[in-house]
XYZ file of C-alpha atoms in Angstrom:
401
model
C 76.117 35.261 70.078
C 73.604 36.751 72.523
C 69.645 37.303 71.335
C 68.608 40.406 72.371
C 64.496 40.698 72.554
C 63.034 43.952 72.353
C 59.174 44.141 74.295
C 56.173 46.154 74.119
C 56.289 49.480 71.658
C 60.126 48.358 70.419
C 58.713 44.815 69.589
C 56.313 46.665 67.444
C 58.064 49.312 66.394
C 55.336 51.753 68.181
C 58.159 53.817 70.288
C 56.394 56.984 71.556
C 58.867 60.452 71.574
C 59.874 59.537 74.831
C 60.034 55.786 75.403
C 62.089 53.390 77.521
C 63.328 50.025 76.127
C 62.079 46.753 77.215
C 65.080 44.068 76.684
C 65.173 40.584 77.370
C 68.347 39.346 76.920
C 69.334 35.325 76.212
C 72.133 32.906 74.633
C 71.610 30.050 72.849
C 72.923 27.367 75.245
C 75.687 26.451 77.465
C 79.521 26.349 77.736
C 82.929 28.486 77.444
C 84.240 31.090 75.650
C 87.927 30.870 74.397
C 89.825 34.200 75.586
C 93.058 35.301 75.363
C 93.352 34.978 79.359
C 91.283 32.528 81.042
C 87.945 31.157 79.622
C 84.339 32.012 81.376
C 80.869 30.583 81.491
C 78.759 31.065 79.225
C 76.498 33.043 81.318
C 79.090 35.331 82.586
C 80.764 36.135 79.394
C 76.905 37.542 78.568
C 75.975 39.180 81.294
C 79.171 41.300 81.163
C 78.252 41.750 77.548
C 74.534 42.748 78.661
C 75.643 44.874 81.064
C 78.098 46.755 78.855
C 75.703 47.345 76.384
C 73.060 48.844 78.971
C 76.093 51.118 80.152
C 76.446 52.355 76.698
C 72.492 52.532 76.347
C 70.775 54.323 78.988
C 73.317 57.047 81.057
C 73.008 60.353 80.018
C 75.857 62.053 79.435
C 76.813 65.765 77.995
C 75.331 64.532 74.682
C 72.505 62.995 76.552
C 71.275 59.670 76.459
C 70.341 57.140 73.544
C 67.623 55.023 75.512
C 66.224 54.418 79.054
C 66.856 50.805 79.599
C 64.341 48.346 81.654
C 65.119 44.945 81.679
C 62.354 44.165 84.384
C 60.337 41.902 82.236
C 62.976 39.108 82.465
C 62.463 35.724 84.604
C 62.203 37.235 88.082
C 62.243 40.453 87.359
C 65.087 42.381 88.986
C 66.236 39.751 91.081
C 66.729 37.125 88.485
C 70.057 36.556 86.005
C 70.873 39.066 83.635
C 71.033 36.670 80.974
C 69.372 33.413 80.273
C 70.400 30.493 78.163
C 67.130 29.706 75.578
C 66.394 26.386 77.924
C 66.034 28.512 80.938
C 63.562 30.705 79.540
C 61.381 28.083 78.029
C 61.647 26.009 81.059
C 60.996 28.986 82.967
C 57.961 29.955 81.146
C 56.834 26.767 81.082
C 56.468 26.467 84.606
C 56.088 29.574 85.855
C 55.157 32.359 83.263
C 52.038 34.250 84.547
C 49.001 36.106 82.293
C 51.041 39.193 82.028
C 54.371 37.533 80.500
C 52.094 36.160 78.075
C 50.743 39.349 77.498
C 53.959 40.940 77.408
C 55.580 38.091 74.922
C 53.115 38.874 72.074
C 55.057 41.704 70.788
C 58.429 39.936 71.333
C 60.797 40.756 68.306
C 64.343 39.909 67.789
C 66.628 43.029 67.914
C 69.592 42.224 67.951
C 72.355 39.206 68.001
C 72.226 36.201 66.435
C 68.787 36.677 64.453
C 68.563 33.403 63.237
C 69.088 32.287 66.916
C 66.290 34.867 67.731
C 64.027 33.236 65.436
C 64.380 29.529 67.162
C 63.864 31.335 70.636
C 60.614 33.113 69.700
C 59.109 29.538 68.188
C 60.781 27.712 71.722
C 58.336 30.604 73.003
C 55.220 30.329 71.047
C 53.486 27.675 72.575
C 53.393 29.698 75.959
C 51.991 32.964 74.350
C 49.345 30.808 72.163
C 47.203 27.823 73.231
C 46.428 25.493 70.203
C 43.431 25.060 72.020
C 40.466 28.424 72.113
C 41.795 30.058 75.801
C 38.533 32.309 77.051
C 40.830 32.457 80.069
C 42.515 35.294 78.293
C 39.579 37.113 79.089
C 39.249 37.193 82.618
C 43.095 37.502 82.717
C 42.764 40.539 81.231
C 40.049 42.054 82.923
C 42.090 41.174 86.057
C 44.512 43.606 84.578
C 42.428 46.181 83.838
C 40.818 46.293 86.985
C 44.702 46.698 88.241
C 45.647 49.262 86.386
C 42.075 51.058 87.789
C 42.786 51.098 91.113
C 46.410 52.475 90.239
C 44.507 55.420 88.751
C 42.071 55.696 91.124
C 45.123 55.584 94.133
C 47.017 58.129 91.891
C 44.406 60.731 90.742
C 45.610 59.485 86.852
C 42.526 60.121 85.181
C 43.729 62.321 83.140
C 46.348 59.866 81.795
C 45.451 58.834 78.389
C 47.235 55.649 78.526
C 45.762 54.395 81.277
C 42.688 55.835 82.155
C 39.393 54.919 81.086
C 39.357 54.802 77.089
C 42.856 55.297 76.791
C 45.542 53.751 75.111
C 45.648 50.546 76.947
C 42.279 50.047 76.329
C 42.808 49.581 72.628
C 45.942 47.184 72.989
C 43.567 44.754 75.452
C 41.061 44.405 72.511
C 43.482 43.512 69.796
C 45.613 41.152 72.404
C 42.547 39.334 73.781
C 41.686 38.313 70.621
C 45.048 37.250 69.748
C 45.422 35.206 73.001
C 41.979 33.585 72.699
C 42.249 32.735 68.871
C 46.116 32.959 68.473
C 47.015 29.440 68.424
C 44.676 28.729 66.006
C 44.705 31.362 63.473
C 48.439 32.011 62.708
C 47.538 35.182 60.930
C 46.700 37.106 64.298
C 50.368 36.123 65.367
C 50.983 39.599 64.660
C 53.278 42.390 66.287
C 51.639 46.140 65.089
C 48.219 46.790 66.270
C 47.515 48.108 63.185
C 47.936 45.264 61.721
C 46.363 43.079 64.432
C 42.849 45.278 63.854
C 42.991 44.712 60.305
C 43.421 40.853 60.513
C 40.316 41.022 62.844
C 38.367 42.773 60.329
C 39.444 40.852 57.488
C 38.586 37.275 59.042
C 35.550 38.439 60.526
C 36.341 38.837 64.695
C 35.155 42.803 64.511
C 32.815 44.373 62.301
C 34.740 47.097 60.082
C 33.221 50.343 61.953
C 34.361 49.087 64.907
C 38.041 48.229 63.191
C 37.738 51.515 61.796
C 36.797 53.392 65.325
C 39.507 52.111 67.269
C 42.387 52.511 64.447
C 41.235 56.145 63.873
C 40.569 56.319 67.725
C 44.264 55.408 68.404
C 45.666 57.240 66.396
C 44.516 60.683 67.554
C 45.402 59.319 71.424
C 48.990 58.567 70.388
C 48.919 61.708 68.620
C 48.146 63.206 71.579
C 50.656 61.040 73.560
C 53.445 62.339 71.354
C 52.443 66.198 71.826
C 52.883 65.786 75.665
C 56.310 64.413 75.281
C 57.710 66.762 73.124
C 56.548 69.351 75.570
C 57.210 67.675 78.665
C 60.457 66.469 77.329
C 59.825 63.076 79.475
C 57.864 59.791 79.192
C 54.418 60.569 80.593
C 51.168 60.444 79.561
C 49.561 62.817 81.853
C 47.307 65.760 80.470
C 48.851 69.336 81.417
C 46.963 71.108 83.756
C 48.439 74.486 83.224
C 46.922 76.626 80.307
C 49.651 77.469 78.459
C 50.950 73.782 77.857
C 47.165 73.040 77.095
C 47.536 75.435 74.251
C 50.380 74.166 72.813
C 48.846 70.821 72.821
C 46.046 71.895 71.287
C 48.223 73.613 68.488
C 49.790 70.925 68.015
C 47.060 68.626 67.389
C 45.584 71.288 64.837
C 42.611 72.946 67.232
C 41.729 76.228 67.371
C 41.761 75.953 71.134
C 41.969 73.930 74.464
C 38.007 73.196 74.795
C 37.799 72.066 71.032
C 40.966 69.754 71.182
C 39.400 68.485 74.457
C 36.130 67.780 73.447
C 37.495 65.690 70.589
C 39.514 63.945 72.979
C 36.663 63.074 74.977
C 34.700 61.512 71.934
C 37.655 58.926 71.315
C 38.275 58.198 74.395
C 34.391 57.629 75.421
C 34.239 55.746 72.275
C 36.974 53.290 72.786
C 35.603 52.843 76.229
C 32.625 52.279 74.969
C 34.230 49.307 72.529
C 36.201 47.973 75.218
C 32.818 46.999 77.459
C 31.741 45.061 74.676
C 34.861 42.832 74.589
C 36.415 42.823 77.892
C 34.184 44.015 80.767
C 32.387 41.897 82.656
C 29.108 41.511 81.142
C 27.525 41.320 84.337
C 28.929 44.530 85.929
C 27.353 48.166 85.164
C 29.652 50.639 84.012
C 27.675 53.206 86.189
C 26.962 51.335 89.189
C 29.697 52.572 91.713
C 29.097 49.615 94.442
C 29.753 47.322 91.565
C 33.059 48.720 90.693
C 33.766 48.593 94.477
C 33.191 44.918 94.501
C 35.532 44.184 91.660
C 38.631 45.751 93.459
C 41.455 42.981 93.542
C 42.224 43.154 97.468
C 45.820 44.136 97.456
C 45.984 44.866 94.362
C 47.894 48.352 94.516
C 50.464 46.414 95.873
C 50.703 43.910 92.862
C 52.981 46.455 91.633
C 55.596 46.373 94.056
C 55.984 42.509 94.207
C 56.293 41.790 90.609
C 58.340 44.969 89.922
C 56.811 46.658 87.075
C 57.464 50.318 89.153
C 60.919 51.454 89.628
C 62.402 50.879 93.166
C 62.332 54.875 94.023
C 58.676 54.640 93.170
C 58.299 51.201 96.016
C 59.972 53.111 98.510
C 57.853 56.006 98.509
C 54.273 53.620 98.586
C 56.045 51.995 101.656
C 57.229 54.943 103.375
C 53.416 56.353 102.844
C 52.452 53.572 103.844
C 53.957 53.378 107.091
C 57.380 51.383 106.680
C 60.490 52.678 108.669
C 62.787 50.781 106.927
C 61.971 50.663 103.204
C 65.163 49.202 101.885
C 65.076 46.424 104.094
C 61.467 45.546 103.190
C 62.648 45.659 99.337
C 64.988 43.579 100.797
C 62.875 40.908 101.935
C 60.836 40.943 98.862
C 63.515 40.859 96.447
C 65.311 37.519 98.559
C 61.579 35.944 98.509
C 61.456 36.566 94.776
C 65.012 34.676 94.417
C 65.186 32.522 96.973
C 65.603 28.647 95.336
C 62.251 27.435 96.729
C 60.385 29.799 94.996
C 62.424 29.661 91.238
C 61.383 26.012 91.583
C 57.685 26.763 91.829
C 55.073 25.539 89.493
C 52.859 28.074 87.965
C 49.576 27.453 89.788
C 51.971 27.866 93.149
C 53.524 31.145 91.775
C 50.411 32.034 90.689
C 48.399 31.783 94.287
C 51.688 33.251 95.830
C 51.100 36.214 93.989
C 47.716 36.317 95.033
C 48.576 36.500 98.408
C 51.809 37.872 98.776
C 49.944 41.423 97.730
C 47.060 40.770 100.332
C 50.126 40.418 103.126
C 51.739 43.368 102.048
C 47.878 45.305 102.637
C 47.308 43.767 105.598
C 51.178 44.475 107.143
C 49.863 48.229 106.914
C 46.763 47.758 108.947
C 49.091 47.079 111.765
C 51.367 49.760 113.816
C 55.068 47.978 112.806
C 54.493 46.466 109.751
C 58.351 45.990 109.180
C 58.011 43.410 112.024
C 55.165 41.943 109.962
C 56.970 41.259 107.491
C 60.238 40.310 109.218
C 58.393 37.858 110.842
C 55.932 36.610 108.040
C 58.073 35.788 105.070
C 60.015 33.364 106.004
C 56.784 31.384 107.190
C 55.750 32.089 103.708
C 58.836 30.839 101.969
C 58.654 27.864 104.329
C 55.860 26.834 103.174
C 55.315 27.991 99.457
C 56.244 24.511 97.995
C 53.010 23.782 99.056
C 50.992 25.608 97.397
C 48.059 24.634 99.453
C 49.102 26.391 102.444
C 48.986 29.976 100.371
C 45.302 29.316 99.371
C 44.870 28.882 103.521
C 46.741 32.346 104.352
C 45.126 33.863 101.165
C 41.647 32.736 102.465
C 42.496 34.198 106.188
């Protein structure tokens, strides 16, 4: 039978009004299936099955839809299989999985198939997610992240989104996770799904003092509150305060305030508050918080490109950054990117390569809009860069220059 993985808020049963599904979908090894007409791989037979299960899933119809389906966090994203057979995806991790599938794997749950199958998968899996040894590296991988998902907002104007902005949502999840990910592989009990659960661990062995549990529980909980009131008004997945005053009202009704300005202000206490927390754990504890030159020098060069290369933003959503950017042709650029991310030399990479390729592969993608065709920029750059990404050394070089 297929395993069927549910990610993020499914994994943790933490669905929002309005969420999508993250699926990762996988069989337990190779071979045929005995039909009635002719027998298929393995493979096939389940990605017909996947496929027929998204098609019941995510259209909306007269009686609308059950879920959005996004099955980007697989191996290679969009461009990769479907469906992979459990040695794939351990091989796959093994070799290539980056700080953000780790990230992403924590809340891994089985949700459907064979869940005895599911359970052997997620312990083929566990070694990736959690080092046996203390990994500080967690840290810095996450405040890579973070500093990300800043320049997102900043490029947006998403301040006002209380997932992502500063002392949102997100913000809360990176605590719990970079403990997990540092301590993980030691301590068992933080091999937990519901961050409820993870902040009471922490308290209870002793990582975070018990205000500071307390501050961030009761501190996420009002912002997913809040998070929930938006959807059901909205009647779409967005975190995004309204800017109109009667949907401000509403809100604010909803969340029990009298008014706008007294919901607000108590939105602006928890959210300064678990910004305040998240400093102490993640930030760099060299960097002011206040010093605007310093948050300059942080900003990952190419970084609001990251994005687009690894897929984590719908393919509408790619064609309209490169069209703003400058690109004639977007859906031959997506093109390009999408054969790079399949072609053979690249599935064959080792991490650290993968890893330095998507260092630079952003940085090209900045620089390609410096210049007055950057179509032929990248027409003519990546297949030097698939050329030459077996060794790796080579990227550092064009990273570098």
């Amino acid at each position: 039978q297929m395993v069927i993985l549910g990610m993020g808020k499914l994994g943790a049963v933490e669905l929002n009004l309005s969420s999508d599904i993250d699926l990762i979908f996988a069989y337990p090894e190779g071979g045929e299936t005995v039909g009635t007409k002719r027998a298929l791989d393995n493979q096939e037979f389940f990605i017909r099955l996947g496929q027929r299960l998204i098609k019941a899933l995510d259209p909306v119809t007269v009686d609308g839809f059950v879920f959005r389906v996004d099955m980007r966090l697989r191996p290679y994203g969009s461009s990769g299989a479907l469906v992979l057979s459990f040695n794939a995806l351990e091989q796959y991790y093994q070799d290539q999985g980056r700080d953000w599938e780790r990230y992403a794997m924590i809340k891994a749950r089985v949700v459907g198939g064979d869940l005895a199958a599911g359970a052997e998968l997620l312990e083929m899996l566990r070694p990736f997610v959690y080092r046996r040894y203390l990994d500080f590296s967690a840290i810095e991988a996450l405040r890579t992240m973070k500093q990300l998902i800043q320049q997102e907002v900043k490029r947006k104007g998403m301040a006002e989104n209380i997932k992502l902005g500063a002392g949102g949502i997100r913000e809360v999840e990176f605590i719990a996770q970079a403990f997990q990910l540092i301590h993980g592989g030691r301590d068992l009990s933080l091999q937990q799904r519901p961050l409820f659960n993870v902040l009471k661990t922490l308290e209870g062995q002793g990582y975070l003092p018990s205000a500071v549990t307390e501050e961030l529980r009761e501190g996420y909980e009002f912002l997913r509150y809040t998070e929930h009131a938006i959807q059901a008004i909205a009647d779409r997945q967005t975190q995004m305060l309204p800017d109109n005053e009667q949907d401000q009202a509403r809100i604010a009704l909803i969340m029990g305030f009298a008014d706008w300005a007294s919901f607000h202000e108590r939105l602006m206490y928890w959210r300064s508050r678990v910004s305040w927390h998240f400093r102490q754990v993640i930030a760099d504890p060299d960097s002011d918080p206040d010093d605007e030159q310093q948050d300059d020098s942080e900003v990952v060069v190419g970084g609001e490109w990251l994005p687009l290369w690894e897929e984590s933003q719908d393919e509408d959503a790619a064609g309209r950054q490169l069209l703003q950017a400058g690109f004639v042709d977007t859906g031959k650029a997506l093109k390009s990117l999408a054969d790079l991310r399949s072609s053979p030399n690249l599935r064959s990479m080792q991490r650290l390569s993968r890893e330095r390729l998507d260092a630079f592969i952003p940085r090209l993608l900045a620089q390609a809009v410096e210049h007055e065709k950057p179509d032929l920029v990248l027409e003519r750059v990546l297949p030097l860069v698939e050329a030459v990404a077996r060794r790796s050394a080579y990227l550092v070089l064009l990273t570098e220059n």
